[in-house]
Amino acid sequence: MSQYTNYLSIATVLQYVPFNEIVINTAKYVLTGILKSGSIPQHVSFIMDGNRRYAKMNQLELFEGHEAGSVSLMRIIEACYDLGIKHASIYAFSIENFNRSNEEITKLFELLVDKLCKLEDEKYDYSKFLQIRIIGNKSLIPKETLERLERVEENSKTNVGGLVLNINFCYTSRDEIAHSVSKTVSDVIDQNITINQISSEVINDNFYFYPDTPPVDLLVRTSGHTRLSDYLIWHVNESNSRIEFLNIYWPDFTEFDFYSILLKMSYEKMMKKGTQKVRTLAGYKDSHLPNYIWDYENYKVDDKRVELKSLKEHPPFVSILGEKL
Amino acid sequence: MTIKSRVSIGGHRATDVSEAVKRKYQASSSLKKGSALDKLFSYVFHLILLACYFVYTIVRLVQYTNNKLRVRFLNLAYNPSKAPQLIREDVSKLGKIPKRLSVILTLKSEEEEGGGFYGLLNDAAEATTWTVAAGIPVLSIYEYDGVLKNSLEDLRISIFKKLSDYFGSSAVPTFSIRVPRTNKTYYGVNSDEDLEYKSGEIDIQLTLLSYDDGKPTIVELTKTMAELANKKEISPKDISIKLIDSELVQLIGYEPDLIVLFTPTLDLQGYPPWHIRLSEFYWEPDNEDVTYAIFLRALQKYSTCKINVGK
């Protein structure tokens, strides 16, 4: 978590350098080249958290915070493409976000559709390399928004070989798992598969994500929260996925922060080569322990007596849902 | 003033990204043709990458030493001295605590300090004792291979002895150990037949989790649902988050509020995915030791975390 500050300060210093844009673009070009010569993840994902707090901190309107976040997103998409990353996923709108005010939801939808429609515009060259996929529970998306999103999705379908941008919209991971389980059961009823063929891979293939989506190598969450908020819980719970929680707001997240994470990943991958631990449990109990360790009947600690109920009152229980228990 | 000009990211202004991408695309198209110069560039870049690795090795060494020293200092500063009163004193200063706690433990090699099978038992027993002293009634222990599940009798003895060390032999708190999927619960060190023990208030309910309780359980649940669907007892349309959640709560338990990883990195090791929806994570970089200082810091962090589901 600490490395990013170095890059951030470099970027801050760069603004005082004459012709800083040229310097920054050259730095980006060189860093991209360096990183590409090592190991690059195939699938990266982002929880773009902190737009509203960024707006508050910079005395901007709430909506302007989201707008600033979208600028940051475009930079990261560009960096992903330059680096040759195949898939990028973003948590654009959670099903839980329907808890927000109607005004904010409407503006968020407008912003997303507006940005995506811009990608369709012929004067931009995004269309040549960016394939957009809307990943989520489409039955929850308002009809008009859905039609426009599907049009963008359809138009970019033929862009293969570049970057696939998975937009997780009206998405939560639990909803995706439930959808996959339901679809798998349907497949069994329709005799497409047998019960014995059901496996973790089958569940994977039936997710909202397309079956050709590679496993998630990296999940980045900004804003300092250290939880997944129902995003990719199935995809990042194994040891081969990396989760990075950064203590900065999404609009402040730059390519340089991203490069720093990728450098760490590349370094660790290089260090792991040839030193993979082989899990072996054979003889884990043969620790030649003396027998008295297992003797509990004669084990007496008589010099103290602390009743659990006599201890001070503990603070209230508060669950992750904010409920006092 | 437009947003784009007002937003300054990392010190440099947001440029017209679309235009930049356009330029990049054209540049990359011409580069694709490949030339000796490109090859030379790629060699140079790789050499610089190796130099970066070298520098990063030194940076990591400094970080590692710093992290280890910090954890050592914390361990000295927060020592429970086998006194539940001290633990409760520390915890009572917090604004809130989780009701359901989970810890991720690993079976370390015998050669490591505090490693081996006995080390793992000791870690599990200590975590249980701190949890009960903190006033938290529910704890799940995740160990990838299920070593603890397969060594229940040894674990029961270890917990009993550790609780005796802290509370004294005459005031050992009551505990139960549940093994998911087998639907079996074990009481105290040898109180499975003791009705009075079982019907009384259990001070700490322990659940032992392993990799099999994660994705493999969801796969098994899907198979069961498919069997029911074949018998027309359930329709795919009935399968919802609510239904799966109720089944998994019954099979595995509730999702924990806080997961403390006693691992050097945030490595979930296949932890049941359904159960990490909103859980807070805590880990101390480069730390592998199961110590009270880490346990307490995790609770301190939980007490300050803001809860705002979807908002």
XYZ file of C-alpha atoms in Angstrom:
636
model
C 0.000 0.000 0.000
C 2.877 2.303 0.490
C 4.559 2.234 -2.914
C 1.968 4.287 -4.720
C 2.825 7.399 -2.785
C 6.275 7.426 -4.422
C 4.761 7.499 -7.881
C 2.158 10.008 -6.848
C 4.823 12.354 -5.627
C 6.774 11.880 -8.875
C 3.632 12.874 -10.775
C 3.155 15.851 -8.457
C 6.724 16.964 -9.045
C 6.291 16.537 -12.803
C 3.660 19.257 -12.962
C 6.340 21.839 -12.191
C 8.634 20.562 -14.930
C 8.546 22.590 -18.167
C 6.699 20.792 -20.975
C 5.380 18.402 -18.339
C 2.906 16.790 -20.705
C 5.725 15.638 -22.971
C 7.660 14.383 -19.948
C 4.616 12.551 -18.597
C 3.785 10.943 -21.931
C 7.398 9.848 -22.374
C 7.438 8.453 -18.823
C 4.240 6.539 -19.582
C 5.661 5.192 -22.826
C 8.893 4.049 -21.149
C 7.170 2.539 -18.111
C 4.698 0.713 -20.345
C 7.580 -0.689 -22.395
C 9.419 -1.781 -19.249
C 6.372 -3.482 -17.743
C 5.464 -5.172 -21.012
C 8.883 -6.784 -21.151
C 7.957 -8.684 -17.970
C 4.812 -10.461 -16.890
C 1.491 -8.674 -17.413
C -1.841 -9.836 -15.939
C -4.566 -10.905 -18.324
C -7.550 -9.679 -16.354
C -7.621 -6.692 -14.027
C -10.626 -5.321 -12.182
C -11.454 -2.178 -10.291
C -13.810 -1.036 -7.556
C -13.875 2.673 -8.309
C -14.625 3.939 -4.835
C -14.328 7.444 -3.458
C -15.817 9.713 -6.145
C -18.215 11.344 -3.723
C -15.628 11.827 -0.998
C -13.293 13.276 -3.616
C -16.008 15.756 -4.599
C -16.585 16.677 -0.973
C -12.869 17.104 -0.324
C -12.451 19.333 -3.377
C -15.690 21.245 -2.771
C -17.237 19.992 -5.996
C -20.813 18.956 -6.700
C -21.565 15.267 -6.103
C -22.046 14.694 -9.811
C -18.719 16.348 -10.577
C -17.047 13.727 -8.393
C -18.475 10.999 -10.626
C -17.391 12.946 -13.711
C -13.845 13.164 -12.290
C -13.996 9.417 -11.672
C -14.924 8.782 -15.283
C -11.879 10.771 -16.439
C -9.690 8.607 -14.242
C -11.341 5.494 -15.657
C -10.623 6.531 -19.238
C -6.938 6.928 -18.365
C -6.800 3.476 -16.819
C -8.555 1.922 -19.823
C -5.976 3.552 -22.039
C -3.149 2.248 -19.819
C -4.650 -1.281 -19.920
C -4.742 -1.203 -23.689
C -1.177 0.108 -23.949
C 0.031 -2.631 -21.625
C -1.622 -5.361 -23.665
C -4.010 -6.425 -20.897
C -6.813 -8.503 -22.411
C -9.683 -7.917 -19.958
C -10.543 -5.068 -17.610
C -13.616 -5.182 -15.371
C -15.151 -2.271 -13.527
C -17.778 -2.198 -10.786
C -19.913 0.504 -12.392
C -23.152 0.002 -10.487
C -23.974 -2.469 -7.746
C -27.494 -3.753 -7.173
C -27.028 -2.356 -3.655
C -26.537 1.111 -5.204
C -30.300 1.210 -5.760
C -30.297 2.287 -2.087
C -29.061 5.694 -3.227
C -31.286 8.673 -4.021
C -33.270 8.532 -7.266
C -31.582 11.681 -8.477
C -28.104 10.213 -8.054
C -29.100 6.911 -9.668
C -30.552 8.715 -12.700
C -27.426 10.840 -13.070
C -25.143 7.820 -12.708
C -27.083 5.967 -15.404
C -26.966 9.019 -17.678
C -23.235 9.408 -17.138
C -22.504 5.793 -17.942
C -24.689 5.664 -21.035
C -23.325 9.011 -22.204
C -19.708 7.853 -21.837
C -20.413 4.571 -23.579
C -22.290 6.221 -26.408
C -19.314 8.499 -26.936
C -17.244 5.411 -27.564
C -19.552 4.637 -30.451
C -18.802 7.961 -32.042
C -16.857 7.415 -35.226
C -14.441 10.237 -34.614
C -12.991 8.269 -31.709
C -10.787 5.314 -32.371
C -11.865 3.361 -29.317
C -14.118 1.317 -31.518
C -11.118 -0.249 -33.181
C -9.801 -1.977 -30.091
C -12.387 -1.888 -27.341
C -15.010 -4.582 -26.950
C -17.637 -3.627 -24.413
C -19.595 -6.189 -22.458
C -22.356 -5.353 -20.019
C -22.071 -7.835 -17.171
C -24.857 -7.965 -14.629
C -28.504 -8.607 -14.000
C -30.033 -7.037 -17.097
C -33.565 -7.558 -15.808
C -32.900 -4.773 -13.279
C -31.722 -2.212 -15.838
C -34.398 0.274 -16.957
C -35.631 -0.542 -20.472
C -34.387 2.570 -22.226
C -30.937 2.377 -20.627
C -30.699 -1.313 -21.430
C -31.523 -0.739 -25.104
C -28.776 1.862 -25.424
C -26.276 -0.294 -23.566
C -27.056 -3.313 -25.699
C -26.573 -1.229 -28.818
C -23.087 -0.217 -27.649
C -22.365 -3.850 -26.780
C -23.555 -5.025 -30.188
C -21.578 -2.395 -32.097
C -18.308 -3.329 -30.392
C -18.834 -7.088 -30.700
C -16.579 -7.402 -33.728
C -13.615 -5.683 -32.056
C -11.559 -8.722 -31.213
C -7.925 -8.907 -30.230
C -7.866 -5.650 -28.267
C -9.150 -4.891 -24.799
C -12.399 -6.355 -23.497
C -14.034 -3.946 -21.066
C -16.450 -5.764 -18.769
C -18.811 -3.236 -17.268
C -20.385 -4.690 -14.154
C -23.724 -2.923 -14.168
C -26.566 -3.871 -11.834
C -24.194 -6.525 -10.606
C -23.379 -8.238 -7.338
C -21.359 -11.385 -7.030
C -23.964 -13.237 -4.983
C -26.568 -12.448 -7.619
C -24.175 -13.803 -10.244
C -23.634 -17.042 -8.296
C -27.403 -17.471 -7.813
C -27.910 -16.840 -11.544
C -25.248 -19.400 -12.420
C -26.654 -22.054 -10.081
C -30.123 -21.500 -11.528
C -28.818 -21.701 -15.108
C -26.840 -24.864 -14.328
C -29.960 -26.488 -12.892
C -31.871 -25.453 -16.044
C -29.143 -27.066 -18.157
C -29.586 -30.300 -16.221
C -33.359 -30.225 -16.753
C -32.818 -29.542 -20.466
C -30.360 -32.464 -20.510
C -27.487 -30.300 -21.760
C -25.354 -31.668 -18.920
C -25.696 -34.434 -16.344
C -25.652 -33.879 -12.593
C -22.241 -35.523 -12.328
C -20.802 -33.044 -14.794
C -21.581 -30.093 -12.526
C -18.313 -28.613 -11.365
C -16.716 -25.360 -10.385
C -15.864 -24.774 -14.074
C -19.499 -25.247 -15.123
C -20.587 -22.686 -12.504
C -17.896 -20.366 -13.870
C -19.108 -20.776 -17.437
C -22.656 -19.864 -16.460
C -21.739 -16.568 -14.827
C -22.766 -13.207 -16.270
C -19.129 -12.956 -17.382
C -18.635 -14.597 -20.772
C -17.063 -18.070 -20.659
C -13.943 -16.838 -22.494
C -13.121 -14.407 -19.667
C -9.773 -15.296 -18.095
C -9.482 -15.606 -14.290
C -9.140 -12.321 -12.428
C -5.461 -11.693 -11.694
C -5.844 -8.386 -9.923
C -8.565 -6.492 -8.097
C -7.895 -2.901 -7.103
C -10.151 -1.064 -4.684
C -9.557 2.579 -3.943
C -10.746 4.711 -0.997
C -9.206 2.676 1.807
C -12.057 0.249 2.500
C -10.774 -3.270 3.046
C -13.778 -5.283 1.914
C -15.071 -6.601 -1.407
C -18.638 -5.215 -1.204
C -20.067 -8.213 -3.046
C -17.757 -7.845 -6.038
C -15.971 -10.850 -7.609
C -16.151 -12.844 -4.393
C -15.982 -16.102 -6.358
C -13.247 -14.833 -8.685
C -10.647 -13.508 -6.237
C -10.840 -15.923 -3.310
C -7.994 -18.122 -4.539
C -4.278 -17.620 -3.970
C -3.587 -16.810 -7.626
C -5.589 -13.559 -7.468
C -4.192 -10.434 -5.955
C -6.274 -7.877 -4.088
C -4.953 -4.344 -3.600
C -6.665 -1.876 -1.307
C -5.398 1.653 -1.848
C -5.874 4.536 0.495
C -6.682 7.088 -2.212
C -9.909 8.153 -3.893
C -10.649 6.819 -7.368
C -10.265 10.188 -9.187
C -6.757 10.415 -7.695
C -5.814 6.973 -8.991
C -3.355 7.452 -11.835
C -1.610 5.220 -14.350
C 1.499 5.568 -12.197
C -0.266 3.945 -9.247
C -1.384 1.210 -11.586
C 2.132 0.724 -12.964
C 3.480 0.447 -9.431
C 1.042 -2.373 -8.606
C 1.925 -4.158 -11.846
C 5.643 -3.858 -11.107
C 5.081 -5.445 -7.691
C 3.064 -8.255 -9.282
C 5.659 -8.839 -11.959
C 8.438 -8.906 -9.349
C 6.579 -11.337 -7.114
C 5.790 -13.606 -10.031
C 9.446 -13.657 -10.978
C 10.475 -14.430 -7.379
C 7.897 -17.219 -7.098
C 9.204 -19.018 -10.170
C 10.827 -22.250 -9.083
C 10.034 -21.664 -5.430
C 6.421 -22.817 -5.478
C 5.613 -24.477 -2.187
C 4.291 -27.984 -2.558
C 1.562 -28.632 -0.036
C 2.351 -31.846 1.766
C 0.532 -33.038 4.817
C 2.184 -36.408 5.110
C 3.118 -37.034 8.706
C 1.947 -33.653 9.994
C 1.085 -35.265 13.287
C 4.455 -36.990 13.770
C 5.831 -34.196 15.824
C 7.231 -36.458 18.563
C 5.305 -34.594 21.192
C 5.424 -35.870 24.760
C 2.262 -37.577 25.968
C 1.604 -35.151 28.803
C 0.560 -32.575 26.190
C -2.612 -34.573 25.613
C -3.324 -35.147 29.300
C -6.089 -32.733 30.247
C -7.551 -34.563 33.235
C -4.541 -33.818 35.422
C -4.053 -30.342 34.017
C -4.830 -27.882 36.804
C -4.369 -24.133 36.940
C -5.481 -23.413 40.481
C -3.772 -20.128 41.167
C -6.431 -18.101 39.357
C -10.169 -17.993 38.798
C -11.590 -15.453 36.378
C -15.310 -15.724 35.729
C -16.159 -14.615 32.191
C -19.260 -12.817 33.446
C -17.235 -10.850 35.962
C -15.321 -9.069 33.183
C -16.110 -5.506 32.133
C -19.057 -4.997 29.762
C -17.941 -5.351 26.135
C -18.782 -2.731 23.457
C -21.956 -3.275 21.404
C -21.936 -5.787 18.564
C -22.395 -4.096 15.219
C -22.667 -6.289 12.138
C -21.271 -5.488 8.708
C -24.769 -4.411 7.734
C -24.662 -1.805 10.458
C -27.197 -3.632 12.619
C -26.738 -3.486 16.350
C -27.008 -7.036 17.612
C -14.490 25.958 -15.882
C -15.181 22.430 -17.037
C -14.711 19.369 -14.925
C -11.872 18.101 -17.063
C -9.878 21.234 -16.531
C -10.666 21.356 -12.830
C -9.719 17.773 -12.185
C -6.032 17.470 -11.584
C -4.919 13.904 -11.174
C -1.538 13.151 -9.700
C -0.548 16.701 -10.426
C -1.076 16.652 -14.174
C -4.199 17.769 -15.939
C -6.652 15.374 -17.458
C -6.022 15.517 -21.185
C -8.523 14.613 -23.828
C -8.137 10.909 -23.353
C -9.955 10.004 -26.524
C -7.509 11.995 -28.613
C -4.592 10.469 -26.763
C -5.952 7.014 -27.435
C -6.353 7.875 -31.069
C -2.711 8.891 -31.295
C -1.630 5.800 -29.404
C -3.659 3.558 -31.653
C -2.098 5.033 -34.765
C 1.372 4.808 -33.220
C 0.910 1.200 -32.172
C -0.408 0.264 -35.609
C 2.764 1.538 -37.208
C 4.916 -0.176 -34.580
C 3.265 -3.501 -35.224
C 5.154 -3.711 -38.474
C 8.178 -4.592 -36.325
C 11.713 -3.476 -36.857
C 15.199 -4.018 -35.500
C 14.706 -0.839 -33.525
C 11.691 -2.321 -31.771
C 13.701 -5.375 -30.824
C 16.474 -3.201 -29.491
C 13.928 -1.221 -27.482
C 12.437 -4.374 -26.012
C 15.890 -5.583 -24.890
C 16.654 -2.223 -23.339
C 13.287 -2.177 -21.584
C 13.857 -5.658 -20.234
C 17.250 -4.655 -18.900
C 15.662 -1.678 -17.170
C 12.992 -4.023 -15.761
C 15.714 -6.244 -14.293
C 17.316 -3.155 -12.774
C 13.894 -2.204 -11.322
C 13.636 -5.697 -9.809
C 17.044 -5.223 -8.227
C 16.077 -1.861 -6.729
C 12.733 -3.275 -5.618
C 14.516 -6.159 -3.879
C 16.328 -3.624 -1.725
C 13.112 -1.675 -1.130
C 11.335 -4.889 -0.103
C 14.165 -5.829 2.226
C 13.856 -2.502 3.991
C 10.058 -2.818 4.076
C 10.251 -6.376 5.375
C 12.653 -5.405 8.171
C 10.511 -2.416 9.026
C 7.310 -4.488 9.103
C 8.883 -7.226 11.194
C 10.264 -4.714 13.683
C 6.890 -2.994 13.913
C 5.112 -6.284 14.622
C 7.737 -7.173 17.244
C 7.246 -3.828 18.896
C 3.469 -4.288 18.827
C 3.834 -7.748 20.339
C 5.841 -6.257 23.174
C 3.376 -3.402 23.657
C 0.306 -5.643 23.670
C 0.871 -8.748 25.692
C -2.230 -10.311 27.207
C -0.130 -12.037 29.925
C -2.742 -14.785 30.075
C -5.097 -12.318 31.765
C -8.623 -12.049 30.296
C -9.097 -8.828 32.267
C -6.373 -7.133 30.207
C -7.960 -8.280 26.962
C -11.393 -7.041 28.008
C -9.847 -3.770 29.160
C -8.340 -3.246 25.680
C -11.554 -4.206 23.920
C -13.865 -2.140 26.102
C -12.217 1.031 24.771
C -13.588 0.317 21.283
C -16.783 1.804 19.873
C -18.090 -1.461 18.438
C -17.010 -5.055 17.973
C -17.999 -7.766 15.505
C -20.356 -10.492 16.612
C -18.917 -13.026 14.191
C -15.198 -13.270 13.797
C -13.157 -15.464 11.530
C -9.438 -16.176 11.430
C -7.325 -17.709 8.684
C -4.537 -19.917 10.015
C -1.884 -21.880 8.174
C -0.036 -25.072 8.961
C 3.585 -23.960 8.937
C 6.527 -26.267 8.579
C 7.953 -27.942 11.680
C 11.221 -26.038 11.307
C 9.564 -22.647 11.747
C 9.138 -21.091 15.153
C 5.605 -21.885 16.334
C 5.151 -24.132 13.317
C 4.060 -27.717 12.840
C 0.895 -29.426 13.934
C 1.238 -28.448 17.586
C 1.912 -24.849 16.557
C -1.346 -24.816 14.586
C -3.291 -26.266 17.524
C -1.762 -23.674 19.811
C -2.656 -20.848 17.370
C -6.261 -22.066 17.135
C -6.535 -22.352 20.926
C -5.053 -18.885 21.492
C -7.356 -17.263 18.914
C -10.337 -18.942 20.601
C -9.276 -17.747 24.041
C -8.729 -14.113 22.965
C -12.093 -14.151 21.201
C -13.975 -15.391 24.255
C -12.117 -12.922 26.511
C -13.031 -10.097 24.115
C -16.703 -11.029 24.538
C -17.220 -12.241 20.962
C -19.438 -15.332 20.926
C -18.883 -16.734 17.410
C -15.558 -17.676 15.806
C -14.761 -19.597 12.658
C -11.272 -20.883 11.975
C -10.269 -21.432 8.353
C -7.390 -23.759 7.579
C -7.058 -24.722 3.931
C -6.468 -28.466 4.309
C -8.863 -29.157 7.160
C -6.098 -30.352 9.499
C -8.014 -29.065 12.514
C -11.210 -30.828 11.441
C -9.304 -34.072 11.276
C -7.755 -33.596 14.708
C -10.790 -32.691 16.739
C -9.817 -34.453 19.946
C -6.390 -32.788 19.956
C -7.994 -29.416 19.282
C -10.514 -29.815 22.104
C -7.727 -30.586 24.551
C -5.636 -27.651 23.343
C -8.546 -25.227 23.690
C -9.463 -26.563 27.125
C -5.905 -26.180 28.383
C -5.516 -22.705 26.914
C -8.799 -21.560 28.463
C -7.610 -23.014 31.783
C -4.371 -21.028 31.494
C -6.310 -17.776 31.097
C -9.371 -18.310 33.287
C -8.191 -20.964 35.754
C -9.262 -24.605 35.870
C -12.356 -23.869 37.935
C -13.794 -21.222 35.582
C -13.159 -22.569 32.077
C -15.672 -20.947 29.694
C -17.926 -23.339 27.816
C -17.253 -23.982 24.149
C -18.676 -25.907 21.255
C -17.025 -26.943 17.990
C -19.077 -27.345 14.850
C -17.851 -29.129 11.773
C -19.842 -27.887 8.766
C -21.460 -30.316 6.351
C -21.190 -33.203 8.863
C -23.812 -31.380 10.940
C -21.974 -32.452 14.082
C -21.295 -30.281 17.098
C -18.904 -31.220 19.872
C -19.144 -29.746 23.361
C -16.249 -28.876 25.653
C -13.317 -31.195 26.067
C -15.514 -34.240 26.728
C -19.055 -33.008 27.368
C -20.849 -34.427 24.324
C -23.116 -36.442 26.591
C -23.420 -33.769 29.289
C -26.963 -32.405 28.848
C -26.455 -29.654 31.394
C -23.375 -28.387 29.521
C -25.128 -28.569 26.159
C -28.317 -26.862 27.226
C -26.549 -24.054 29.070
C -25.283 -20.837 27.497
C -22.231 -21.643 25.384
C -19.609 -18.905 25.762
C -17.973 -19.481 22.407
C -19.234 -21.299 19.354
C -16.436 -22.423 17.111
C -16.766 -23.504 13.479
C -13.943 -25.208 11.606
C -13.703 -24.327 7.939
C -11.539 -25.623 5.132
C -11.321 -25.322 1.345
C -14.092 -27.921 0.911
C -16.563 -25.554 2.576
C -16.093 -23.005 -0.188
C -16.575 -23.577 -3.897
C -16.932 -27.388 -3.571
C -19.909 -26.867 -1.217
C -21.613 -24.547 -3.712
C -21.032 -27.173 -6.416
C -22.553 -29.861 -4.155
C -25.497 -27.590 -3.390
C -26.053 -27.075 -7.130
C -26.055 -30.851 -7.639
C -28.611 -31.293 -4.854
C -30.804 -28.592 -6.358
C -30.494 -30.223 -9.785
C -31.640 -33.541 -8.283
C -34.635 -31.828 -6.683
C -35.393 -30.074 -9.970
C -35.310 -33.399 -11.787
C -37.877 -34.675 -9.293
C -39.916 -31.495 -9.944
C -39.625 -30.498 -6.292
C -37.985 -27.219 -7.208
C -37.907 -25.004 -10.289
C -34.776 -23.117 -11.501
C -36.851 -19.953 -11.099
C -37.056 -20.616 -7.354
C -33.276 -20.457 -7.007
C -32.510 -17.058 -5.573
C -29.878 -15.381 -3.390
C -32.219 -15.873 -0.433
C -32.571 -19.614 -1.012
C -28.846 -20.216 -1.525
C -28.025 -18.048 1.469
C -30.385 -19.933 3.755
C -28.897 -23.260 2.606
C -25.310 -22.092 3.030
C -26.024 -20.562 6.425
C -27.391 -23.927 7.480
C -24.455 -25.837 6.013
C -21.540 -23.515 6.794
C -22.785 -20.681 9.009
C -23.288 -16.920 8.768
C -20.816 -14.660 6.996
C -18.307 -13.201 9.443
C -18.144 -9.475 10.159
C -14.374 -9.506 10.314
C -11.768 -11.880 8.887
C -8.293 -11.713 10.417
C -5.623 -13.191 8.207
C -2.502 -14.291 10.020
C -0.693 -14.403 6.716
C 1.972 -12.081 5.265
C -0.286 -10.991 2.395
C -4.002 -10.744 1.751
C -4.344 -14.308 0.511
C -7.851 -15.724 0.939
C -6.675 -19.280 0.116
C -10.070 -20.376 -1.187
C -12.061 -19.088 1.815
C -15.800 -19.781 1.237
C -16.665 -17.118 -1.369
C -20.306 -16.720 -0.384
C -19.104 -15.725 3.094
C -16.829 -12.838 2.099
C -19.516 -10.612 0.640
C -19.120 -7.659 2.989
C -16.626 -8.962 5.551
C -13.837 -6.637 6.601
C -10.324 -7.989 6.138
C -7.366 -7.381 8.372
C -3.812 -8.554 7.889
C -0.422 -7.212 8.826
C 2.061 -7.163 5.923
C 4.935 -9.649 6.279
C 3.504 -11.111 9.474
C 2.918 -14.834 9.884
C 2.717 -15.028 13.652
C -0.556 -15.500 15.459
C -0.286 -12.890 18.168
C -2.628 -10.929 20.377
C -1.341 -7.595 19.039
C -2.580 -8.449 15.523
C -5.879 -9.711 16.921
C -6.421 -6.487 18.853
C -5.404 -4.253 15.949
C -7.937 -6.050 13.761
C -10.668 -5.283 16.305
C -9.480 -1.678 16.569
C -9.697 -1.284 12.799
C -13.167 -2.849 12.700
C -14.339 -0.425 15.365
C -13.431 2.506 13.088
C -14.697 1.149 9.765
C -17.608 2.931 8.154
C -20.531 0.745 7.180
C -22.501 1.926 4.169
C -23.897 -0.929 2.098
C -24.468 0.446 -1.402
C -24.678 4.039 -0.189
